[in-house]
């Protein structure tokens, strides 16, 4: 397949790198620093237990690089969904399949509205971060759940053959909510403390805060008619043992001085809770705390 990755951050670079290594023609669309580093090195620096080396891969800064792609992996930040969608729309062929590999639960819906075609939602399970321009560091997992479409089975087969275990599921929205709950519990706390998951429970009360966040998320999901996994509380609290060294994507954003996706994580739960009259004080507190840290990094809060 010819594959374009719109948004060459950690998620985009991991999946793009794996697919390129699996023999597909891949172009990463990202910031100039990443594109220049990839060109200078002759490929993407890929650091993982799976493979450690340089993977030859295309890279471009222009949205027009999606032209001719069979599959577009849409990996931009949630706040950039509409703008990036408008940028790629003129260059998509009628047959191109667009898959949203993003945090949050409504990106595929928002992207579909902009593209005026169906964007396939997916649930991304990967622990990764950028080690520098054009340098992906993979810490664990890498599997995907994608929504159904006429070509989803074909895509899942090709991705699985490229060592990206991929399944097609009609319950992708419920699984997105499962992941949203995990993100709401961990992302803000990891960001505020600038600590990996494994250290969060060292502070008395942190586990109770997480549990309160989870309970609020489950209540909001119930009002929306979303059937989250019945053991989501246990799964979420157990993640600290599975990924003890992982920093959340929100923590990584704050460390780089970038705007986070907190408004599309805890903030989404807060908005939906207000809409349905479900109190969400723990999610609101974490959303506000991260927003205050963003102000601090922007130099607008005096020390």
mmCIF file of C-alpha atoms in Angstrom, residues 23-201:
data_model
loop_
_atom_site.group_PDB
_atom_site.id
_atom_site.type_symbol
_atom_site.label_atom_id
_atom_site.label_comp_id
_atom_site.label_asym_id
_atom_site.label_seq_id
_atom_site.Cartn_x
_atom_site.Cartn_y
_atom_site.Cartn_z
ATOM 1 C CA UNK A 23 7.453 -3.084 2.871
ATOM 2 C CA UNK A 24 4.814 -0.399 2.341
ATOM 3 C CA UNK A 25 5.516 2.955 0.679
ATOM 4 C CA UNK A 26 5.168 5.480 3.508
ATOM 5 C CA UNK A 27 5.478 9.240 3.739
ATOM 6 C CA UNK A 28 5.524 11.030 7.087
ATOM 7 C CA UNK A 29 4.058 14.548 7.053
ATOM 8 C CA UNK A 30 5.410 16.628 9.891
ATOM 9 C CA UNK A 31 7.323 19.646 11.082
ATOM 10 C CA UNK A 32 10.447 20.841 9.231
ATOM 11 C CA UNK A 33 12.809 19.732 12.020
ATOM 12 C CA UNK A 34 11.590 16.121 11.761
ATOM 13 C CA UNK A 35 11.628 16.102 7.966
ATOM 14 C CA UNK A 36 15.128 17.566 7.828
ATOM 15 C CA UNK A 37 16.444 15.062 10.391
ATOM 16 C CA UNK A 38 14.964 12.136 8.465
ATOM 17 C CA UNK A 39 16.441 13.393 5.192
ATOM 18 C CA UNK A 40 19.872 13.970 6.744
ATOM 19 C CA UNK A 41 19.933 10.542 8.422
ATOM 20 C CA UNK A 42 18.527 8.707 5.425
ATOM 21 C CA UNK A 43 15.475 7.519 7.315
ATOM 22 C CA UNK A 44 13.613 7.413 10.610
ATOM 23 C CA UNK A 45 15.679 6.543 13.685
ATOM 24 C CA UNK A 46 13.615 3.758 15.249
ATOM 25 C CA UNK A 47 14.548 2.684 18.778
ATOM 26 C CA UNK A 48 12.644 -0.314 20.117
ATOM 27 C CA UNK A 49 12.960 -3.840 21.434
ATOM 28 C CA UNK A 50 11.406 -4.832 18.093
ATOM 29 C CA UNK A 51 14.042 -3.114 15.964
ATOM 30 C CA UNK A 52 16.813 -0.631 16.620
ATOM 31 C CA UNK A 53 18.161 1.207 13.603
ATOM 32 C CA UNK A 54 17.226 3.502 10.727
ATOM 33 C CA UNK A 55 14.211 2.804 8.520
ATOM 34 C CA UNK A 56 14.228 4.396 5.038
ATOM 35 C CA UNK A 57 11.001 6.386 4.737
ATOM 36 C CA UNK A 58 9.566 9.384 2.919
ATOM 37 C CA UNK A 59 9.047 12.669 4.753
ATOM 38 C CA UNK A 60 7.427 15.948 3.778
ATOM 39 C CA UNK A 61 6.142 19.117 5.397
ATOM 40 C CA UNK A 62 3.233 19.634 2.993
ATOM 41 C CA UNK A 63 -0.297 18.256 3.339
ATOM 42 C CA UNK A 64 -0.270 17.675 -0.418
ATOM 43 C CA UNK A 65 1.978 14.648 0.241
ATOM 44 C CA UNK A 66 -1.186 12.621 0.951
ATOM 45 C CA UNK A 67 -1.913 12.702 -2.800
ATOM 46 C CA UNK A 68 -2.258 9.208 -4.204
ATOM 47 C CA UNK A 69 -2.267 7.473 -0.813
ATOM 48 C CA UNK A 70 -4.366 4.333 -0.399
ATOM 49 C CA UNK A 71 -4.511 4.880 3.369
ATOM 50 C CA UNK A 72 -4.036 8.057 5.387
ATOM 51 C CA UNK A 73 -3.193 7.645 9.071
ATOM 52 C CA UNK A 74 -4.436 10.852 10.690
ATOM 53 C CA UNK A 75 -2.305 11.436 13.797
ATOM 54 C CA UNK A 76 -2.479 15.168 14.550
ATOM 55 C CA UNK A 77 -3.391 16.589 17.968
ATOM 56 C CA UNK A 78 -7.112 16.768 18.682
ATOM 57 C CA UNK A 79 -7.151 20.577 18.641
ATOM 58 C CA UNK A 80 -5.794 20.494 15.065
ATOM 59 C CA UNK A 81 -8.301 17.998 13.645
ATOM 60 C CA UNK A 82 -10.448 20.384 11.627
ATOM 61 C CA UNK A 83 -7.586 22.495 10.292
ATOM 62 C CA UNK A 84 -5.467 19.503 9.265
ATOM 63 C CA UNK A 85 -8.525 17.831 7.778
ATOM 64 C CA UNK A 86 -9.185 20.851 5.576
ATOM 65 C CA UNK A 87 -5.537 20.848 4.500
ATOM 66 C CA UNK A 88 -5.540 17.268 3.219
ATOM 67 C CA UNK A 89 -9.087 17.200 1.801
ATOM 68 C CA UNK A 90 -8.248 18.564 -1.691
ATOM 69 C CA UNK A 91 -5.545 15.940 -2.230
ATOM 70 C CA UNK A 92 -7.412 12.762 -1.249
ATOM 71 C CA UNK A 93 -8.472 10.341 -3.972
ATOM 72 C CA UNK A 94 -12.033 9.017 -3.904
ATOM 73 C CA UNK A 95 -10.690 5.604 -2.892
ATOM 74 C CA UNK A 96 -8.413 6.803 -0.053
ATOM 75 C CA UNK A 97 -9.229 5.462 3.404
ATOM 76 C CA UNK A 98 -8.655 7.867 6.284
ATOM 77 C CA UNK A 99 -8.149 6.401 9.762
ATOM 78 C CA UNK A 100 -8.064 8.573 12.888
ATOM 79 C CA UNK A 101 -5.265 7.464 15.243
ATOM 80 C CA UNK A 102 -5.900 10.155 17.864
ATOM 81 C CA UNK A 103 -6.631 10.630 21.545
ATOM 82 C CA UNK A 104 -10.190 11.450 22.538
ATOM 83 C CA UNK A 105 -13.476 9.960 21.400
ATOM 84 C CA UNK A 106 -14.918 12.362 18.806
ATOM 85 C CA UNK A 107 -12.059 13.014 16.388
ATOM 86 C CA UNK A 108 -13.278 10.662 13.653
ATOM 87 C CA UNK A 109 -16.710 12.297 13.773
ATOM 88 C CA UNK A 110 -15.233 15.811 13.597
ATOM 89 C CA UNK A 111 -12.836 14.779 10.830
ATOM 90 C CA UNK A 112 -15.634 13.158 8.798
ATOM 91 C CA UNK A 113 -17.594 16.413 8.885
ATOM 92 C CA UNK A 114 -14.629 18.347 7.466
ATOM 93 C CA UNK A 115 -13.668 15.766 4.832
ATOM 94 C CA UNK A 116 -17.305 15.103 3.839
ATOM 95 C CA UNK A 117 -16.501 11.395 3.872
ATOM 96 C CA UNK A 118 -16.307 8.782 6.608
ATOM 97 C CA UNK A 119 -13.117 8.750 8.645
ATOM 98 C CA UNK A 120 -12.613 5.429 10.424
ATOM 99 C CA UNK A 121 -12.160 5.639 14.201
ATOM 100 C CA UNK A 122 -9.445 3.572 15.850
ATOM 101 C CA UNK A 123 -8.138 2.783 19.299
ATOM 102 C CA UNK A 124 -4.357 3.077 19.582
ATOM 103 C CA UNK A 125 -2.465 1.041 22.158
ATOM 104 C CA UNK A 126 1.162 2.103 22.048
ATOM 105 C CA UNK A 127 3.662 3.563 24.503
ATOM 106 C CA UNK A 128 6.086 5.753 22.600
ATOM 107 C CA UNK A 129 7.777 9.137 22.638
ATOM 108 C CA UNK A 130 10.053 11.245 20.484
ATOM 109 C CA UNK A 131 13.755 11.035 21.355
ATOM 110 C CA UNK A 132 14.455 14.031 19.144
ATOM 111 C CA UNK A 133 13.749 15.130 15.557
ATOM 112 C CA UNK A 134 13.209 12.087 13.369
ATOM 113 C CA UNK A 135 13.819 9.729 16.316
ATOM 114 C CA UNK A 136 11.036 7.521 17.699
ATOM 115 C CA UNK A 137 11.430 5.630 20.990
ATOM 116 C CA UNK A 138 9.001 2.747 21.396
ATOM 117 C CA UNK A 139 8.359 1.504 24.941
ATOM 118 C CA UNK A 140 5.635 -1.091 24.480
ATOM 119 C CA UNK A 141 2.613 -2.492 22.630
ATOM 120 C CA UNK A 142 1.531 -1.232 19.226
ATOM 121 C CA UNK A 143 -1.802 -2.925 18.513
ATOM 122 C CA UNK A 144 -4.850 -1.270 16.970
ATOM 123 C CA UNK A 145 -8.614 -1.621 16.910
ATOM 124 C CA UNK A 146 -10.214 -0.040 13.840
ATOM 125 C CA UNK A 147 -13.851 0.523 13.005
ATOM 126 C CA UNK A 148 -15.649 -1.396 10.253
ATOM 127 C CA UNK A 149 -15.658 -0.237 6.624
ATOM 128 C CA UNK A 150 -15.593 -1.942 3.208
ATOM 129 C CA UNK A 151 -11.769 -2.033 3.343
ATOM 130 C CA UNK A 152 -11.148 -2.458 7.065
ATOM 131 C CA UNK A 153 -10.513 -6.217 6.889
ATOM 132 C CA UNK A 154 -7.985 -5.737 4.082
ATOM 133 C CA UNK A 155 -6.207 -2.980 6.002
ATOM 134 C CA UNK A 156 -6.178 -4.977 9.244
ATOM 135 C CA UNK A 157 -4.603 -7.933 7.435
ATOM 136 C CA UNK A 158 -1.893 -5.752 5.855
ATOM 137 C CA UNK A 159 -1.124 -4.022 9.167
ATOM 138 C CA UNK A 160 -0.978 -7.314 11.066
ATOM 139 C CA UNK A 161 1.447 -8.697 8.487
ATOM 140 C CA UNK A 162 3.599 -5.604 9.177
ATOM 141 C CA UNK A 163 3.772 -6.607 12.878
ATOM 142 C CA UNK A 164 0.971 -4.215 13.918
ATOM 143 C CA UNK A 165 -1.697 -6.505 15.425
ATOM 144 C CA UNK A 166 -4.969 -5.016 14.161
ATOM 145 C CA UNK A 167 -8.568 -6.120 14.642
ATOM 146 C CA UNK A 168 -11.812 -4.733 13.240
ATOM 147 C CA UNK A 169 -14.586 -4.100 15.746
ATOM 148 C CA UNK A 170 -18.065 -2.624 15.703
ATOM 149 C CA UNK A 171 -17.503 -1.672 19.351
ATOM 150 C CA UNK A 172 -14.704 0.757 18.605
ATOM 151 C CA UNK A 173 -16.546 3.696 20.250
ATOM 152 C CA UNK A 174 -16.897 1.792 23.529
ATOM 153 C CA UNK A 175 -13.220 0.860 23.410
ATOM 154 C CA UNK A 176 -12.343 4.504 22.710
ATOM 155 C CA UNK A 177 -14.199 5.385 25.902
ATOM 156 C CA UNK A 178 -12.223 2.703 27.768
ATOM 157 C CA UNK A 179 -9.032 4.391 26.602
ATOM 158 C CA UNK A 180 -10.434 7.841 27.391
ATOM 159 C CA UNK A 181 -11.033 6.725 30.977
ATOM 160 C CA UNK A 182 -7.440 5.515 31.270
ATOM 161 C CA UNK A 183 -6.177 8.790 29.816
ATOM 162 C CA UNK A 184 -8.346 10.847 32.153
ATOM 163 C CA UNK A 185 -7.004 8.940 35.141
ATOM 164 C CA UNK A 186 -3.296 9.106 34.259
ATOM 165 C CA UNK A 187 -2.517 11.870 31.794
ATOM 166 C CA UNK A 188 -3.115 14.928 33.939
ATOM 167 C CA UNK A 189 -1.455 13.557 37.081
ATOM 168 C CA UNK A 190 1.619 12.436 35.140
ATOM 169 C CA UNK A 191 1.750 15.873 33.479
ATOM 170 C CA UNK A 192 1.297 17.932 36.637
ATOM 171 C CA UNK A 193 3.955 15.937 38.503
ATOM 172 C CA UNK A 194 6.157 15.310 35.433
ATOM 173 C CA UNK A 195 6.478 11.742 36.666
ATOM 174 C CA UNK A 196 5.945 8.315 35.063
ATOM 175 C CA UNK A 197 2.930 6.218 35.959
ATOM 176 C CA UNK A 198 4.897 4.029 38.346
ATOM 177 C CA UNK A 199 5.537 6.885 40.771
ATOM 178 C CA UNK A 200 2.042 8.358 40.939
ATOM 179 C CA UNK A 201 0.756 6.065 43.669
#
